[in-house]
mmCIF file of N, CA and C and ligand atoms in Angstrom:
data_model
loop_
_atom_site.group_PDB
_atom_site.id
_atom_site.type_symbol
_atom_site.label_atom_id
_atom_site.label_comp_id
_atom_site.label_asym_id
_atom_site.label_seq_id
_atom_site.Cartn_x
_atom_site.Cartn_y
_atom_site.Cartn_z
ATOM 1 N N MET R 1 102.011 108.261 142.751
ATOM 2 C CA MET R 1 103.207 107.553 142.332
ATOM 3 C C MET R 1 102.795 106.226 141.698
ATOM 4 N N PHE R 2 103.411 105.909 140.562
ATOM 5 C CA PHE R 2 103.041 104.696 139.839
ATOM 6 C C PHE R 2 104.286 103.847 139.606
ATOM 7 N N VAL R 3 104.067 102.561 139.562
ATOM 8 C CA VAL R 3 105.151 101.650 139.185
ATOM 9 C C VAL R 3 105.259 101.716 137.670
ATOM 10 N N LEU R 4 106.405 102.126 137.166
ATOM 11 C CA LEU R 4 106.589 102.264 135.727
ATOM 12 C C LEU R 4 107.330 101.046 135.174
ATOM 13 N N ASN R 5 107.418 100.978 133.872
ATOM 14 C CA ASN R 5 108.105 99.895 133.181
ATOM 15 C C ASN R 5 107.513 98.534 133.529
ATOM 16 N N THR R 6 106.194 98.495 133.582
ATOM 17 C CA THR R 6 105.499 97.243 133.824
ATOM 18 C C THR R 6 104.187 97.259 133.052
ATOM 19 N N TRP R 7 103.425 96.193 133.105
ATOM 20 C CA TRP R 7 102.174 96.086 132.353
ATOM 21 C C TRP R 7 101.008 96.578 133.179
ATOM 22 N N TYR R 8 100.088 97.256 132.535
ATOM 23 C CA TYR R 8 98.823 97.644 133.156
ATOM 24 C C TYR R 8 97.689 97.202 132.239
ATOM 25 N N ILE R 9 96.588 96.809 132.814
ATOM 26 C CA ILE R 9 95.409 96.468 132.025
ATOM 27 C C ILE R 9 94.767 97.780 131.587
ATOM 28 N N ALA R 10 94.567 97.929 130.291
ATOM 29 C CA ALA R 10 94.046 99.188 129.759
ATOM 30 C C ALA R 10 92.579 99.085 129.382
ATOM 31 N N ALA R 11 92.160 97.948 128.876
ATOM 32 C CA ALA R 11 90.777 97.808 128.408
ATOM 33 C C ALA R 11 90.499 96.344 128.095
ATOM 34 N N TRP R 12 89.238 96.029 128.025
ATOM 35 C CA TRP R 12 88.821 94.717 127.527
ATOM 36 C C TRP R 12 88.831 94.789 126.002
ATOM 37 N N SER R 13 89.109 93.698 125.378
ATOM 38 C CA SER R 13 89.125 93.647 123.911
ATOM 39 C C SER R 13 87.795 94.115 123.325
ATOM 40 N N LYS R 14 86.697 93.723 123.961
ATOM 41 C CA LYS R 14 85.369 94.073 123.438
ATOM 42 C C LYS R 14 85.090 95.584 123.512
ATOM 43 N N GLU R 15 85.901 96.319 124.289
ATOM 44 C CA GLU R 15 85.713 97.773 124.363
ATOM 45 C C GLU R 15 86.293 98.481 123.143
ATOM 46 N N LEU R 16 87.130 97.774 122.388
ATOM 47 C CA LEU R 16 87.785 98.387 121.232
ATOM 48 C C LEU R 16 87.091 97.916 119.968
ATOM 49 N N GLU R 17 86.063 98.623 119.595
ATOM 50 C CA GLU R 17 85.324 98.223 118.399
ATOM 51 C C GLU R 17 85.353 99.317 117.359
ATOM 52 N N ASP R 18 84.350 100.157 117.295
ATOM 53 C CA ASP R 18 84.240 101.089 116.179
ATOM 54 C C ASP R 18 84.591 102.529 116.518
ATOM 55 N N LYS R 19 85.020 102.787 117.748
ATOM 56 C CA LYS R 19 85.412 104.157 118.077
ATOM 57 C C LYS R 19 86.563 104.149 119.089
ATOM 58 N N PRO R 20 87.348 105.226 119.120
ATOM 59 C CA PRO R 20 88.467 105.285 120.051
ATOM 60 C C PRO R 20 87.997 105.364 121.500
ATOM 61 N N LEU R 21 88.863 104.926 122.383
ATOM 62 C CA LEU R 21 88.540 104.865 123.808
ATOM 63 C C LEU R 21 89.579 105.674 124.587
ATOM 64 N N ALA R 22 89.118 106.627 125.369
ATOM 65 C CA ALA R 22 90.017 107.446 126.197
ATOM 66 C C ALA R 22 90.205 106.786 127.561
ATOM 67 N N ARG R 23 91.452 106.733 128.014
ATOM 68 C CA ARG R 23 91.768 106.204 129.338
ATOM 69 C C ARG R 23 92.864 107.052 129.955
ATOM 70 N N ARG R 24 92.980 107.010 131.251
ATOM 71 C CA ARG R 24 94.119 107.607 131.956
ATOM 72 C C ARG R 24 94.893 106.467 132.573
ATOM 73 N N ILE R 25 96.151 106.344 132.191
ATOM 74 C CA ILE R 25 96.991 105.276 132.708
ATOM 75 C C ILE R 25 98.232 105.929 133.296
ATOM 76 N N CYS R 26 98.489 105.645 134.558
ATOM 77 C CA CYS R 26 99.590 106.291 135.284
ATOM 78 C C CYS R 26 99.466 107.809 135.174
ATOM 79 N N ASP R 27 98.248 108.260 135.251
ATOM 80 C CA ASP R 27 97.917 109.692 135.208
ATOM 81 C C ASP R 27 98.264 110.354 133.876
ATOM 82 N N LYS R 28 98.405 109.573 132.830
ATOM 83 C CA LYS R 28 98.659 110.124 131.492
ATOM 84 C C LYS R 28 97.472 109.794 130.595
ATOM 85 N N PRO R 29 96.997 110.770 129.801
ATOM 86 C CA PRO R 29 95.889 110.501 128.896
ATOM 87 C C PRO R 29 96.332 109.629 127.720
ATOM 88 N N VAL R 30 95.595 108.563 127.507
ATOM 89 C CA VAL R 30 95.920 107.588 126.458
ATOM 90 C C VAL R 30 94.661 107.345 125.630
ATOM 91 N N VAL R 31 94.834 107.195 124.328
ATOM 92 C CA VAL R 31 93.722 106.767 123.481
ATOM 93 C C VAL R 31 94.034 105.359 122.985
ATOM 94 N N LEU R 32 93.037 104.493 123.082
ATOM 95 C CA LEU R 32 93.149 103.117 122.598
ATOM 96 C C LEU R 32 92.208 102.968 121.420
ATOM 97 N N PHE R 33 92.637 102.225 120.426
ATOM 98 C CA PHE R 33 91.746 101.988 119.285
ATOM 99 C C PHE R 33 92.175 100.733 118.547
ATOM 100 N N ARG R 34 91.224 100.151 117.822
ATOM 101 C CA ARG R 34 91.524 99.016 116.961
ATOM 102 C C ARG R 34 91.269 99.470 115.535
ATOM 103 N N GLY R 35 92.318 99.480 114.737
ATOM 104 C CA GLY R 35 92.180 99.901 113.348
ATOM 105 C C GLY R 35 91.382 98.897 112.540
ATOM 106 N N LYS R 36 91.038 99.281 111.334
ATOM 107 C CA LYS R 36 90.264 98.387 110.470
ATOM 108 C C LYS R 36 91.063 97.161 110.072
ATOM 109 N N ASP R 37 92.407 97.213 110.241
ATOM 110 C CA ASP R 37 93.249 96.050 109.972
ATOM 111 C C ASP R 37 93.336 95.132 111.193
ATOM 112 N N GLY R 38 92.676 95.507 112.299
ATOM 113 C CA GLY R 38 92.653 94.686 113.501
ATOM 114 C C GLY R 38 93.768 95.008 114.483
ATOM 115 N N LYS R 39 94.722 95.829 114.087
ATOM 116 C CA LYS R 39 95.821 96.164 114.998
ATOM 117 C C LYS R 39 95.343 97.175 116.038
ATOM 118 N N VAL R 40 95.789 96.945 117.283
ATOM 119 C CA VAL R 40 95.420 97.838 118.374
ATOM 120 C C VAL R 40 96.512 98.896 118.545
ATOM 121 N N GLY R 41 96.077 100.124 118.737
ATOM 122 C CA GLY R 41 96.994 101.217 119.001
ATOM 123 C C GLY R 41 96.739 101.799 120.374
ATOM 124 N N ALA R 42 97.792 102.223 121.033
ATOM 125 C CA ALA R 42 97.708 102.933 122.310
ATOM 126 C C ALA R 42 98.642 104.136 122.194
ATOM 127 N N LEU R 43 98.060 105.299 122.033
ATOM 128 C CA LEU R 43 98.842 106.517 121.800
ATOM 129 C C LEU R 43 98.524 107.558 122.862
ATOM 130 N N GLU R 44 99.423 108.506 122.996
ATOM 131 C CA GLU R 44 99.112 109.662 123.829
ATOM 132 C C GLU R 44 97.849 110.307 123.255
ATOM 133 N N ASP R 45 96.918 110.665 124.113
ATOM 134 C CA ASP R 45 95.638 111.209 123.642
ATOM 135 C C ASP R 45 95.790 112.692 123.301
ATOM 136 N N LYS R 46 96.659 112.957 122.332
ATOM 137 C CA LYS R 46 96.967 114.331 121.959
ATOM 138 C C LYS R 46 97.496 114.331 120.536
ATOM 139 N N CYS R 47 96.789 114.980 119.666
ATOM 140 C CA CYS R 47 97.197 115.021 118.265
ATOM 141 C C CYS R 47 98.519 115.777 118.127
ATOM 142 N N CYS R 48 99.366 115.303 117.241
ATOM 143 C CA CYS R 48 100.665 115.947 117.029
ATOM 144 C C CYS R 48 100.527 117.283 116.301
ATOM 145 N N HIS R 49 99.358 117.567 115.745
ATOM 146 C CA HIS R 49 99.190 118.810 115.015
ATOM 147 C C HIS R 49 98.917 119.977 115.952
ATOM 148 N N ARG R 50 97.776 119.986 116.584
ATOM 149 C CA ARG R 50 97.421 121.096 117.482
ATOM 150 C C ARG R 50 96.982 120.621 118.858
ATOM 151 N N GLY R 51 97.203 119.358 119.147
ATOM 152 C CA GLY R 51 96.960 118.862 120.494
ATOM 153 C C GLY R 51 95.530 118.472 120.820
ATOM 154 N N ALA R 52 94.672 118.364 119.831
ATOM 155 C CA ALA R 52 93.295 117.927 120.105
ATOM 156 C C ALA R 52 93.308 116.490 120.622
ATOM 157 N N PRO R 53 92.350 116.128 121.469
ATOM 158 C CA PRO R 53 92.289 114.744 121.949
ATOM 159 C C PRO R 53 91.960 113.784 120.798
ATOM 160 N N LEU R 54 92.837 112.845 120.560
ATOM 161 C CA LEU R 54 92.589 111.871 119.487
ATOM 162 C C LEU R 54 91.386 110.988 119.802
ATOM 163 N N SER R 55 91.059 110.870 121.079
ATOM 164 C CA SER R 55 89.906 110.042 121.458
ATOM 165 C C SER R 55 88.592 110.623 120.934
ATOM 166 N N MET R 56 88.616 111.857 120.459
ATOM 167 C CA MET R 56 87.413 112.449 119.883
ATOM 168 C C MET R 56 87.391 112.280 118.361
ATOM 169 N N GLY R 57 88.329 111.482 117.845
ATOM 170 C CA GLY R 57 88.428 111.281 116.405
ATOM 171 C C GLY R 57 87.650 110.063 115.937
ATOM 172 N N TYR R 58 88.071 109.537 114.778
ATOM 173 C CA TYR R 58 87.329 108.476 114.096
ATOM 174 C C TYR R 58 88.289 107.391 113.620
ATOM 175 N N ILE R 59 87.801 106.162 113.647
ATOM 176 C CA ILE R 59 88.542 105.052 113.058
ATOM 177 C C ILE R 59 88.329 105.112 111.549
ATOM 178 N N VAL R 60 89.412 105.147 110.815
ATOM 179 C CA VAL R 60 89.334 105.184 109.352
ATOM 180 C C VAL R 60 90.287 104.138 108.785
ATOM 181 N N GLU R 61 90.262 103.964 107.477
ATOM 182 C CA GLU R 61 91.184 103.040 106.832
ATOM 183 C C GLU R 61 92.612 103.472 107.179
ATOM 184 N N GLY R 62 93.376 102.588 107.763
ATOM 185 C CA GLY R 62 94.773 102.880 108.081
ATOM 186 C C GLY R 62 95.019 103.317 109.513
ATOM 187 N N GLY R 63 93.994 103.766 110.230
ATOM 188 C CA GLY R 63 94.249 104.168 111.609
ATOM 189 C C GLY R 63 93.203 105.058 112.221
ATOM 190 N N LEU R 64 93.676 106.046 112.956
ATOM 191 C CA LEU R 64 92.816 106.930 113.737
ATOM 192 C C LEU R 64 92.928 108.353 113.189
ATOM 193 N N GLU R 65 91.794 108.907 112.814
ATOM 194 C CA GLU R 65 91.762 110.260 112.254
ATOM 195 C C GLU R 65 91.399 111.259 113.343
ATOM 196 N N CYS R 66 92.191 112.300 113.472
ATOM 197 C CA CYS R 66 91.894 113.359 114.430
ATOM 198 C C CYS R 66 90.599 114.047 114.001
ATOM 199 N N GLY R 67 89.748 114.309 114.971
ATOM 200 C CA GLY R 67 88.468 114.925 114.667
ATOM 201 C C GLY R 67 88.546 116.411 114.372
ATOM 202 N N TYR R 68 89.709 117.010 114.593
ATOM 203 C CA TYR R 68 89.809 118.453 114.410
ATOM 204 C C TYR R 68 90.146 118.803 112.952
ATOM 205 N N HIS R 69 91.333 118.401 112.475
ATOM 206 C CA HIS R 69 91.719 118.743 111.097
ATOM 207 C C HIS R 69 91.907 117.530 110.205
ATOM 208 N N GLY R 70 91.812 116.339 110.780
ATOM 209 C CA GLY R 70 91.827 115.142 109.944
ATOM 210 C C GLY R 70 93.155 114.453 109.732
ATOM 211 N N VAL R 71 94.180 114.771 110.522
ATOM 212 C CA VAL R 71 95.439 114.031 110.414
ATOM 213 C C VAL R 71 95.186 112.583 110.842
ATOM 214 N N VAL R 72 95.707 111.630 110.057
ATOM 215 C CA VAL R 72 95.508 110.209 110.356
ATOM 216 C C VAL R 72 96.802 109.618 110.917
ATOM 217 N N HIS R 73 96.679 108.921 112.056
ATOM 218 C CA HIS R 73 97.806 108.253 112.721
ATOM 219 C C HIS R 73 97.588 106.748 112.652
ATOM 220 N N ASP R 74 98.665 105.991 112.456
ATOM 221 C CA ASP R 74 98.517 104.533 112.504
ATOM 222 C C ASP R 74 98.679 104.044 113.950
ATOM 223 N N SER R 75 98.639 102.736 114.137
ATOM 224 C CA SER R 75 98.674 102.180 115.506
ATOM 225 C C SER R 75 100.021 102.397 116.191
ATOM 226 N N GLN R 76 101.041 102.777 115.433
ATOM 227 C CA GLN R 76 102.354 103.080 116.018
ATOM 228 C C GLN R 76 102.536 104.572 116.282
ATOM 229 N N GLY R 77 101.543 105.349 115.902
ATOM 230 C CA GLY R 77 101.624 106.794 116.102
ATOM 231 C C GLY R 77 102.191 107.544 114.906
ATOM 232 N N ARG R 78 102.528 106.835 113.839
ATOM 233 C CA ARG R 78 103.055 107.498 112.639
ATOM 234 C C ARG R 78 101.932 108.227 111.912
ATOM 235 N N VAL R 79 102.255 109.377 111.372
ATOM 236 C CA VAL R 79 101.271 110.129 110.600
ATOM 237 C C VAL R 79 101.206 109.538 109.191
ATOM 238 N N LEU R 80 99.989 109.161 108.789
ATOM 239 C CA LEU R 80 99.798 108.548 107.478
ATOM 240 C C LEU R 80 99.235 109.516 106.458
ATOM 241 N N HIS R 81 98.473 110.474 106.948
ATOM 242 C CA HIS R 81 97.798 111.362 106.009
ATOM 243 C C HIS R 81 97.599 112.731 106.664
ATOM 244 N N VAL R 82 97.908 113.763 105.882
ATOM 245 C CA VAL R 82 97.658 115.133 106.307
ATOM 246 C C VAL R 82 96.778 115.771 105.255
ATOM 247 N N PRO R 83 95.556 116.155 105.590
ATOM 248 C CA PRO R 83 94.676 116.751 104.580
ATOM 249 C C PRO R 83 95.245 118.070 104.071
ATOM 250 N N GLY R 84 94.956 118.337 102.856
ATOM 251 C CA GLY R 84 95.358 119.617 102.269
ATOM 252 C C GLY R 84 96.796 119.621 101.907
HETATM 253 S S1 FES Y 101 94.639 118.998 115.887
HETATM 254 FE FE1 FES Y 101 94.592 117.055 115.025
HETATM 255 S S2 FES Y 101 94.643 117.374 112.919
HETATM 256 FE FE2 FES Y 101 94.795 119.340 113.757
#
């Protein structure tokens, strides 16, 4: 049981550098990342396409690219690019 609707410490700033970071917060998988624009994103660690863990992806221009098919999400979770 977790206290919801409150703040939890997710990571140190220095942990968010050149690759995504997987964490479990309140028993939910979360991916943390810092985009090339410096904005930090905290998203469900599950790609909206086929559910691959986004934490296995790559930081690219504009956000976080899924390592499976390459869908790019910004720090708000919006899809910016779909290959093909
Ligand atoms: S599962 Fe992420 S792009 Fe397909």
